[in-house]
């Protein structure tokens, strides 16, 4: 069955370290998204991509970067992790604009 | 700025009872409205997607309504089960280039035996 997977599920890192969270989908979806979820906030968009080599900044992109070298993967990199980036991160994909988005299981990141 | 507000923030009901969750939005121009269920420690899973012309949509014991004039939606859960305990998130898509999603903060529902 097609799916979207995130790894790792849990990660603890130190302030200042570079961290990469992986997202892999097997639906062949063009659109992929990264969100963060914090208490008191709805999911907030970090970065998104509408296809290979396409990346765009979302609402809370500072301190994060993505790259899209193939259809299946959209890794999220924290260049220099900060405590404010402690959060749960969700990756999602969809076939096109306005269509249903499918979410991964999430990655809980703690920056100490 | 596009906003989605949900109420109540949390709700406790007894198993077998019905409940209704509310969503108000100010997203414009409107494209569609979605309700997601998010179990603890899991990603959100879609329950319904409603476009401008749809007033109601059901998915089993879940029924969503949409009033595009007042920019309100509700999610009604009938004969609740313990497995309905989760967060329910209202998400609105705009009709601009990009069809960005705006997420509500969610309603945390707990169903007790």
Coordinates of C-alpha atoms in Angstrom, one line a residue:
Chain A
X1 CA 0.0 0.0 0.0
X2 CA 1.1 3.5 -0.7
X3 CA 2.1 5.5 2.3
X4 CA 4.0 8.4 3.7
X5 CA 6.7 7.7 6.3
X6 CA 8.8 10.0 8.6
X7 CA 12.0 9.2 10.3
X8 CA 13.1 9.3 13.0
X9 CA 9.9 9.2 15.1
X10 CA 11.8 10.7 18.0
X11 CA 15.0 12.8 18.1
X12 CA 16.9 14.6 20.9
X13 CA 19.6 17.0 19.8
X14 CA 21.7 19.7 21.2
X15 CA 21.4 23.4 20.5
X16 CA 23.5 24.4 17.5
X17 CA 23.6 21.0 15.8
X18 CA 22.3 20.5 12.3
X19 CA 19.4 18.0 12.1
X20 CA 17.6 16.5 9.2
X21 CA 14.2 14.9 9.3
X22 CA 13.2 12.6 6.6
X23 CA 9.9 12.3 4.7
X24 CA 9.2 9.7 2.1
X25 CA 6.0 9.1 0.2
X26 CA 5.2 6.3 -2.2
X27 CA 2.0 7.8 -3.8
X28 CA 3.9 9.7 -6.5
X29 CA 2.3 12.9 -5.2
X30 CA 3.6 16.2 -6.6
X31 CA 2.9 18.3 -3.5
X32 CA 4.7 17.8 -0.3
X33 CA 4.5 19.9 2.9
X34 CA 6.2 20.2 6.3
X35 CA 4.3 21.5 9.3
X36 CA 5.1 21.9 13.0
X37 CA 2.5 21.4 15.7
X38 CA 2.8 23.1 19.1
X39 CA 0.5 23.4 22.0
X40 CA -1.8 26.4 21.6
X41 CA -1.2 26.6 17.8
X42 CA -2.7 24.8 14.9
X43 CA -0.4 23.1 12.5
X44 CA 1.9 25.8 10.9
X45 CA 3.4 25.5 7.5
X46 CA 7.2 25.5 7.3
X47 CA 8.1 24.7 3.7
X48 CA 6.3 23.2 0.8
X49 CA 7.1 21.8 -2.7
X50 CA 5.0 21.4 -5.8
X51 CA 7.4 19.2 -7.6
X52 CA 11.0 18.2 -8.1
X53 CA 13.4 21.1 -7.6
X54 CA 10.6 23.3 -6.5
X55 CA 10.6 24.6 -2.9
X56 CA 8.7 27.4 -1.2
X57 CA 8.8 29.1 2.2
X58 CA 5.8 28.8 4.5
X59 CA 4.6 30.8 7.5
X60 CA 7.4 29.8 9.9
X61 CA 10.4 29.0 7.6
X62 CA 13.2 30.8 9.5
X63 CA 15.9 28.3 10.6
X64 CA 14.6 25.6 8.3
X65 CA 15.4 24.5 4.7
X66 CA 14.2 21.8 2.3
X67 CA 15.3 20.3 -0.9
X68 CA 13.4 18.2 -3.5
X69 CA 15.7 16.1 -5.7
X70 CA 13.0 13.5 -6.5
X71 CA 9.3 13.0 -6.2
X72 CA 9.3 10.7 -3.2
X73 CA 11.4 12.7 -0.7
X74 CA 11.3 16.1 1.0
X75 CA 13.9 16.2 3.8
X76 CA 13.7 19.0 6.3
X77 CA 16.9 20.4 7.7
X78 CA 17.4 22.6 10.8
X79 CA 20.6 24.4 10.1
X80 CA 21.5 25.2 13.7
X81 CA 18.9 23.7 16.1
X82 CA 17.4 26.1 18.7
X83 CA 15.2 25.3 21.7
X84 CA 12.4 27.1 20.0
X85 CA 12.4 24.4 17.4
X86 CA 11.4 21.7 19.9
X87 CA 8.1 20.6 18.4
X88 CA 6.3 17.8 16.6
X89 CA 6.9 17.9 12.9
X90 CA 4.5 16.5 10.3
X91 CA 5.1 15.8 6.7
X92 CA 2.2 15.7 4.3
X93 CA 1.6 15.0 0.6
X94 CA -1.2 15.5 -1.9
X95 CA -1.9 15.0 -5.6
X96 CA -2.8 18.5 -6.4
X97 CA -4.1 21.8 -5.2
X98 CA -7.3 21.5 -3.2
X99 CA -7.1 17.8 -2.9
X100 CA -6.9 15.7 0.3
X101 CA -3.6 15.8 2.1
X102 CA -2.1 12.7 3.7
X103 CA 0.0 13.1 6.8
X104 CA 2.9 11.1 8.2
X105 CA 3.1 9.9 11.7
X106 CA 5.1 12.8 12.9
X107 CA 8.6 13.3 14.4
X108 CA 8.9 14.6 17.9
X109 CA 12.1 16.7 18.1
X110 CA 13.6 17.9 21.3
X111 CA 16.4 20.5 21.3
X112 CA 18.3 20.6 24.6
Chain B
X1 CA -5.0 37.2 7.7
X2 CA -6.8 33.8 7.3
X3 CA -7.9 32.3 10.5
X4 CA -9.8 29.2 11.7
X5 CA -11.2 29.2 15.2
X6 CA -12.6 26.0 16.9
X7 CA -14.8 25.5 19.9
X8 CA -14.8 24.1 22.4
X9 CA -11.1 23.6 23.0
X10 CA -11.8 20.4 24.9
X11 CA -14.9 18.3 25.6
X12 CA -15.7 15.3 27.7
X13 CA -18.7 13.1 27.0
X14 CA -20.0 9.7 28.0
X15 CA -19.9 6.8 25.6
X16 CA -23.0 6.6 23.5
X17 CA -23.8 10.3 23.6
X18 CA -23.7 12.7 20.7
X19 CA -21.7 15.8 20.4
X20 CA -21.1 18.7 18.1
X21 CA -17.9 20.6 17.4
X22 CA -17.8 24.1 15.9
X23 CA -15.5 25.8 13.4
X24 CA -15.6 29.4 12.3
X25 CA -13.3 30.7 9.6
X26 CA -12.3 33.9 7.9
X27 CA -10.4 32.3 5.0
X28 CA -11.0 34.1 1.7
X29 CA -11.5 33.3 -1.0
X30 CA -12.8 29.9 0.1
X31 CA -12.0 26.7 -1.6
X32 CA -12.9 23.8 0.7
X33 CA -13.2 22.9 4.3
X34 CA -11.9 19.7 5.8
X35 CA -12.2 17.9 9.1
X36 CA -9.4 15.8 10.4
X37 CA -9.1 13.4 13.3
X38 CA -5.8 13.2 15.1
X39 CA -5.2 10.4 17.5
X40 CA -2.6 11.0 20.2
X41 CA 0.9 10.5 18.8
X42 CA -0.4 10.1 15.2
X43 CA -0.8 12.3 12.1
X44 CA -4.1 13.8 11.2
X45 CA -6.5 11.6 9.1
X46 CA -9.1 13.1 6.9
X47 CA -12.8 12.6 7.8
X48 CA -14.5 14.9 5.2
X49 CA -13.8 17.5 2.6
X50 CA -16.6 20.0 1.7
X51 CA -16.7 22.5 -1.1
X52 CA -18.7 25.7 -1.3
X53 CA -21.8 24.0 -2.7
X54 CA -22.0 21.3 -0.2
X55 CA -24.1 21.8 3.0
X56 CA -23.6 18.5 4.6
X57 CA -21.4 15.4 4.3
X58 CA -21.4 12.2 6.3
X59 CA -18.7 9.6 7.0
X60 CA -20.2 6.9 9.1
X61 CA -21.1 8.4 12.5
X62 CA -19.5 11.7 11.6
X63 CA -21.6 14.4 9.9
X64 CA -20.1 17.7 8.8
X65 CA -22.1 20.8 7.9
X66 CA -21.1 23.9 6.1
X67 CA -22.7 27.3 6.0
X68 CA -20.6 29.3 3.5
X69 CA -22.6 32.5 4.1
X70 CA -21.8 32.7 7.9
X71 CA -18.5 30.9 7.4
X72 CA -19.3 28.3 9.9
X73 CA -18.9 24.5 10.0
X74 CA -19.8 21.8 12.5
X75 CA -18.9 18.2 13.0
X76 CA -21.5 16.1 14.7
X77 CA -20.5 12.7 16.2
X78 CA -23.4 10.3 16.8
X79 CA -23.4 7.5 19.4
X80 CA -19.8 8.2 20.5
X81 CA -17.4 5.4 21.1
X82 CA -14.2 5.3 23.2
X83 CA -12.2 5.2 19.9
X84 CA -13.6 8.7 19.1
X85 CA -11.3 10.1 21.8
X86 CA -8.9 12.3 19.7
X87 CA -8.3 15.8 18.5
X88 CA -10.6 17.1 15.7
X89 CA -9.0 19.7 13.5
X90 CA -10.9 22.0 11.1
X91 CA -8.8 23.0 8.1
X92 CA -9.8 25.5 5.4
X93 CA -8.2 25.8 2.0
X94 CA -8.2 29.2 0.2
X95 CA -8.7 29.6 -3.5
X96 CA -5.6 31.6 -4.2
X97 CA -2.6 30.3 -6.1
X98 CA -1.2 27.6 -3.9
X99 CA -4.5 26.7 -2.1
X100 CA -2.9 27.1 1.2
X101 CA -4.3 25.3 4.2
X102 CA -5.2 27.2 7.4
X103 CA -5.5 24.9 10.5
X104 CA -7.7 25.5 13.5
X105 CA -6.3 24.7 16.9
X106 CA -8.4 21.6 17.3
X107 CA -11.0 20.3 19.8
X108 CA -9.7 17.6 22.1
X109 CA -12.5 15.1 22.7
X110 CA -12.5 12.5 25.4
X111 CA -15.1 9.8 25.5
X112 CA -15.5 8.2 28.9
X113 CA -17.1 4.8 29.5

